CSV table of C-alpha atoms and ligand atoms in Angstrom, one decimal:
chain,number,residue,atom,x,y,z
A,1,UNK,CA,-48.8,60.4,-6.9
A,2,UNK,CA,-46.3,57.8,-5.7
A,3,UNK,CA,-48.0,54.6,-6.6
A,4,UNK,CA,-45.6,52.5,-4.5
A,5,UNK,CA,-47.1,54.0,-1.4
A,6,UNK,CA,-50.5,52.5,-2.3
A,7,UNK,CA,-49.2,49.0,-2.3
A,8,UNK,CA,-49.5,46.8,0.7
A,9,UNK,CA,-46.3,45.6,2.4
A,10,UNK,CA,-45.1,42.3,0.8
A,11,UNK,CA,-42.9,40.7,3.5
A,12,UNK,CA,-45.5,40.5,6.3
A,13,UNK,CA,-45.7,37.4,8.5
A,14,UNK,CA,-47.9,34.5,7.3
A,15,UNK,CA,-50.4,33.2,9.9
A,16,UNK,CA,-48.1,30.1,10.4
A,17,UNK,CA,-45.1,32.3,10.9
A,18,UNK,CA,-47.0,34.6,13.3
A,19,UNK,CA,-48.3,31.8,15.6
A,20,UNK,CA,-45.1,29.8,15.6
A,21,UNK,CA,-43.2,33.0,16.4
A,22,UNK,CA,-45.5,33.5,19.4
A,23,UNK,CA,-44.8,29.9,20.5
A,24,UNK,CA,-41.0,30.4,20.1
A,25,UNK,CA,-41.1,33.7,22.0
A,26,UNK,CA,-43.2,32.1,24.7
A,27,UNK,CA,-40.5,29.3,25.1
A,28,UNK,CA,-38.1,32.0,26.1
A,29,UNK,CA,-40.0,32.5,29.3
A,30,UNK,CA,-39.0,28.9,30.4
A,31,UNK,CA,-36.6,28.5,33.2
A,32,UNK,CA,-35.6,25.0,32.1
A,33,UNK,CA,-31.8,25.1,31.5
A,34,UNK,CA,-31.9,22.4,28.8
A,35,UNK,CA,-35.1,22.5,26.8
A,36,UNK,CA,-37.4,25.5,26.4
A,37,UNK,CA,-40.8,24.8,24.8
A,38,UNK,CA,-43.6,27.1,23.9
A,39,UNK,CA,-47.2,26.5,22.7
A,40,UNK,CA,-49.9,28.7,21.2
A,41,UNK,CA,-53.5,27.7,20.6
A,42,UNK,CA,-55.4,29.3,17.8
A,43,UNK,CA,-59.1,29.4,16.9
A,44,UNK,CA,-59.1,27.8,13.5
A,45,UNK,CA,-62.7,27.0,12.7
A,46,UNK,CA,-65.9,28.8,12.0
A,47,UNK,CA,-68.2,27.4,14.6
A,48,UNK,CA,-72.0,27.1,14.7
A,49,UNK,CA,-73.3,28.7,17.9
A,50,UNK,CA,-77.1,28.5,18.1
A,51,UNK,CA,-78.3,29.7,14.7
A,52,UNK,CA,-75.1,31.7,13.9
A,53,UNK,CA,-71.8,30.8,12.3
A,54,UNK,CA,-69.2,32.5,14.5
A,55,UNK,CA,-66.2,33.6,12.6
A,56,UNK,CA,-63.5,32.6,15.0
A,57,UNK,CA,-60.5,32.3,12.7
A,58,UNK,CA,-57.0,32.9,13.8
A,59,UNK,CA,-57.5,34.3,17.3
A,60,UNK,CA,-55.0,33.3,20.0
A,61,UNK,CA,-56.9,31.6,22.8
A,62,UNK,CA,-54.1,30.0,24.9
A,63,UNK,CA,-50.4,30.4,25.4
A,64,UNK,CA,-48.0,28.3,27.5
A,65,UNK,CA,-44.4,27.3,28.2
A,66,UNK,CA,-42.8,24.6,30.3
A,67,UNK,CA,-42.4,25.4,33.9
A,68,UNK,CA,-43.0,24.4,37.5
A,69,UNK,CA,-46.6,24.3,38.9
A,70,UNK,CA,-48.0,27.5,40.3
A,71,UNK,CA,-46.9,28.1,43.8
A,72,UNK,CA,-43.8,25.9,43.5
A,73,UNK,CA,-40.9,28.3,43.5
A,74,UNK,CA,-38.6,27.9,40.5
A,75,UNK,CA,-35.7,28.4,42.9
A,76,UNK,CA,-36.8,25.5,45.2
A,77,UNK,CA,-37.5,22.9,42.5
A,78,UNK,CA,-34.9,20.6,40.9
A,79,UNK,CA,-34.1,21.4,37.2
A,80,UNK,CA,-31.7,18.5,36.5
A,81,UNK,CA,-32.7,15.1,35.1
A,82,UNK,CA,-29.8,12.8,35.9
A,83,UNK,CA,-30.1,12.3,39.7
A,84,UNK,CA,-30.4,8.7,40.8
A,85,UNK,CA,-33.4,9.9,42.9
A,86,UNK,CA,-36.1,10.7,40.4
A,87,UNK,CA,-37.8,12.8,43.1
A,88,UNK,CA,-34.7,15.1,42.7
A,89,UNK,CA,-35.3,15.6,39.0
A,90,UNK,CA,-37.6,17.9,37.0
A,91,UNK,CA,-39.3,15.0,35.4
A,92,UNK,CA,-42.0,14.5,38.0
A,93,UNK,CA,-42.8,18.2,38.4
A,94,UNK,CA,-42.5,20.2,35.2
A,95,UNK,CA,-45.8,21.2,33.5
A,96,UNK,CA,-45.3,20.9,29.8
A,97,UNK,CA,-45.9,23.9,27.5
A,98,UNK,CA,-48.8,22.2,25.8
A,99,UNK,CA,-50.6,21.4,29.0
A,100,UNK,CA,-50.0,25.0,30.3
A,101,UNK,CA,-51.4,26.5,27.0
A,102,UNK,CA,-54.5,24.3,27.4
A,103,UNK,CA,-55.2,25.1,31.1
A,104,UNK,CA,-54.4,28.8,30.4
A,105,UNK,CA,-57.1,29.0,27.7
A,106,UNK,CA,-59.2,32.2,27.6
A,107,UNK,CA,-62.3,30.6,26.2
A,108,UNK,CA,-64.5,27.9,27.5
A,109,UNK,CA,-64.3,25.6,24.5
A,110,UNK,CA,-61.2,24.9,22.4
A,111,UNK,CA,-62.7,22.1,20.3
A,112,UNK,CA,-61.6,22.4,16.7
A,113,UNK,CA,-58.6,24.6,17.5
A,114,UNK,CA,-55.0,24.4,16.3
A,115,UNK,CA,-51.9,24.2,18.5
A,116,UNK,CA,-48.5,25.6,17.4
A,117,UNK,CA,-45.8,24.0,19.6
A,118,UNK,CA,-42.0,24.3,19.4
A,119,UNK,CA,-41.3,20.6,20.1
A,120,UNK,CA,-43.1,17.4,19.1
A,121,UNK,CA,-45.7,16.6,21.9
A,122,UNK,CA,-45.0,13.8,24.4
A,123,UNK,CA,-47.6,11.1,25.1
A,124,UNK,CA,-49.0,12.8,28.1
A,125,UNK,CA,-49.5,16.1,26.3
A,126,UNK,CA,-51.0,14.2,23.3
A,127,UNK,CA,-53.6,12.8,25.6
A,128,UNK,CA,-54.5,16.2,26.9
A,129,UNK,CA,-54.5,17.7,23.4
A,130,UNK,CA,-56.9,15.0,22.3
A,131,UNK,CA,-59.2,15.4,25.3
A,132,UNK,CA,-59.3,19.1,24.9
A,133,UNK,CA,-60.8,18.8,21.4
A,134,UNK,CA,-57.8,20.4,19.6
A,135,UNK,CA,-57.8,19.0,16.0
A,136,UNK,CA,-54.6,20.2,14.4
A,137,UNK,CA,-51.0,20.4,15.7
A,138,UNK,CA,-48.1,22.2,14.1
A,139,UNK,CA,-44.6,21.5,15.6
A,140,UNK,CA,-41.3,23.2,15.0
A,141,UNK,CA,-38.7,20.7,16.1
A,142,UNK,CA,-38.8,16.9,16.3
A,143,UNK,CA,-35.5,16.2,18.1
A,144,UNK,CA,-37.5,13.9,20.4
A,145,UNK,CA,-39.2,12.0,17.7
A,146,UNK,CA,-37.2,8.8,18.2
A,147,UNK,CA,-38.5,8.5,21.7
A,148,UNK,CA,-41.3,6.0,22.7
A,149,UNK,CA,-43.3,8.9,24.1
A,150,UNK,CA,-43.4,10.6,20.7
A,151,UNK,CA,-44.2,7.4,18.9
A,152,UNK,CA,-47.1,6.9,21.3
A,153,UNK,CA,-48.3,10.4,20.5
A,154,UNK,CA,-48.2,9.7,16.8
A,155,UNK,CA,-50.2,6.5,17.4
A,156,UNK,CA,-52.9,8.3,19.4
A,157,UNK,CA,-53.1,11.3,17.1
A,158,UNK,CA,-53.6,8.9,14.1
A,159,UNK,CA,-56.3,7.0,16.0
A,160,UNK,CA,-58.1,10.2,17.2
A,161,UNK,CA,-58.0,11.9,13.8
A,162,UNK,CA,-55.7,14.7,14.8
A,163,UNK,CA,-53.6,16.2,12.0
A,164,UNK,CA,-50.0,16.9,12.9
A,165,UNK,CA,-47.5,18.5,10.6
A,166,UNK,CA,-44.0,20.0,10.9
A,167,UNK,CA,-43.7,23.8,10.5
A,168,UNK,CA,-42.5,24.4,7.0
A,169,UNK,CA,-39.7,27.0,7.4
A,170,UNK,CA,-38.3,26.6,3.8
A,171,UNK,CA,-41.5,27.7,2.1
A,172,UNK,CA,-41.7,31.0,4.0
A,173,UNK,CA,-40.0,34.3,3.2
A,174,UNK,CA,-39.0,35.1,6.7
A,175,UNK,CA,-36.8,33.1,9.1
A,176,UNK,CA,-38.2,33.2,12.6
A,177,UNK,CA,-34.6,32.7,13.9
A,178,UNK,CA,-33.8,36.2,12.6
A,179,UNK,CA,-36.8,37.6,14.5
A,180,UNK,CA,-35.5,36.1,17.7
A,181,UNK,CA,-32.0,37.5,17.1
A,182,UNK,CA,-33.5,41.0,16.7
A,183,UNK,CA,-35.0,41.1,20.2
B,201,LIG,N1,-43.4,18.5,24.0
B,201,LIG,C1,-42.8,18.8,25.1
B,201,LIG,C2,-41.6,18.1,25.5
B,201,LIG,C3,-40.9,18.5,26.6
B,201,LIG,N2,-41.4,19.6,27.3
B,201,LIG,C4,-40.6,20.0,28.5
B,201,LIG,C5,-40.5,19.2,29.6
B,201,LIG,C6,-39.1,19.6,30.2
B,201,LIG,O1,-39.2,20.8,30.9
B,201,LIG,C7,-38.3,19.7,29.0
B,201,LIG,C8,-37.7,18.5,28.5
B,201,LIG,O2,-36.5,18.4,29.2
B,201,LIG,P1,-35.2,17.5,28.6
B,201,LIG,O3,-35.6,16.1,28.8
B,201,LIG,O4,-35.0,17.9,27.2
B,201,LIG,O5,-34.1,17.9,29.5
B,201,LIG,O6,-39.3,20.2,28.0
B,201,LIG,C9,-42.5,20.2,26.9
B,201,LIG,O7,-42.9,21.2,27.6
B,201,LIG,N3,-43.2,19.9,25.8
B,202,LIG,ZN1,-45.6,16.8,27.2
């Protein structure tokens, strides 16, 4: 008997890799020509419902990417950000990935959940994350970290007891970038 065939596969995705990959793939749906962001919300806690402990670990309960509001045609909306007229920029219109993941949630209650997001959350998304009851955030990229919006997010997350950490790509066996290039 070939004993090798009885062994489980070794190079499978970790949960962190799996959920961040979902967020990264979701970002590819974005029409934003400059920055594409994806977010994935995961059930991360066993919860007490009535007399039972519901094992709700590691189920995806919301996905989103940055885009224009429903009903506002992508072709009619401005996608630039440098016009003198702010009404002619995306800034006032785009729904951020984090917000979309939260409003797209498929369960009534996302308290205690974890969000995987490809970019550090802005202050407005931080507020929505906090109000939704999400308790943990994992982000992929922090290129916007120097901005006041991100500093305000950090301040609010600290105050609200939300943990936020950078996705650790060095400690993992599989590079998500290579997954993307295989598509
Ligand atoms: N955490 C974030 C940060 C930004 N976004 C979206 C909003 C815009 O569509 C785009 C940022 O555009 P840029 O200023 O880089 O041209 O990313 C988001 O969804 N989540
Ligand atoms: Zn935001």
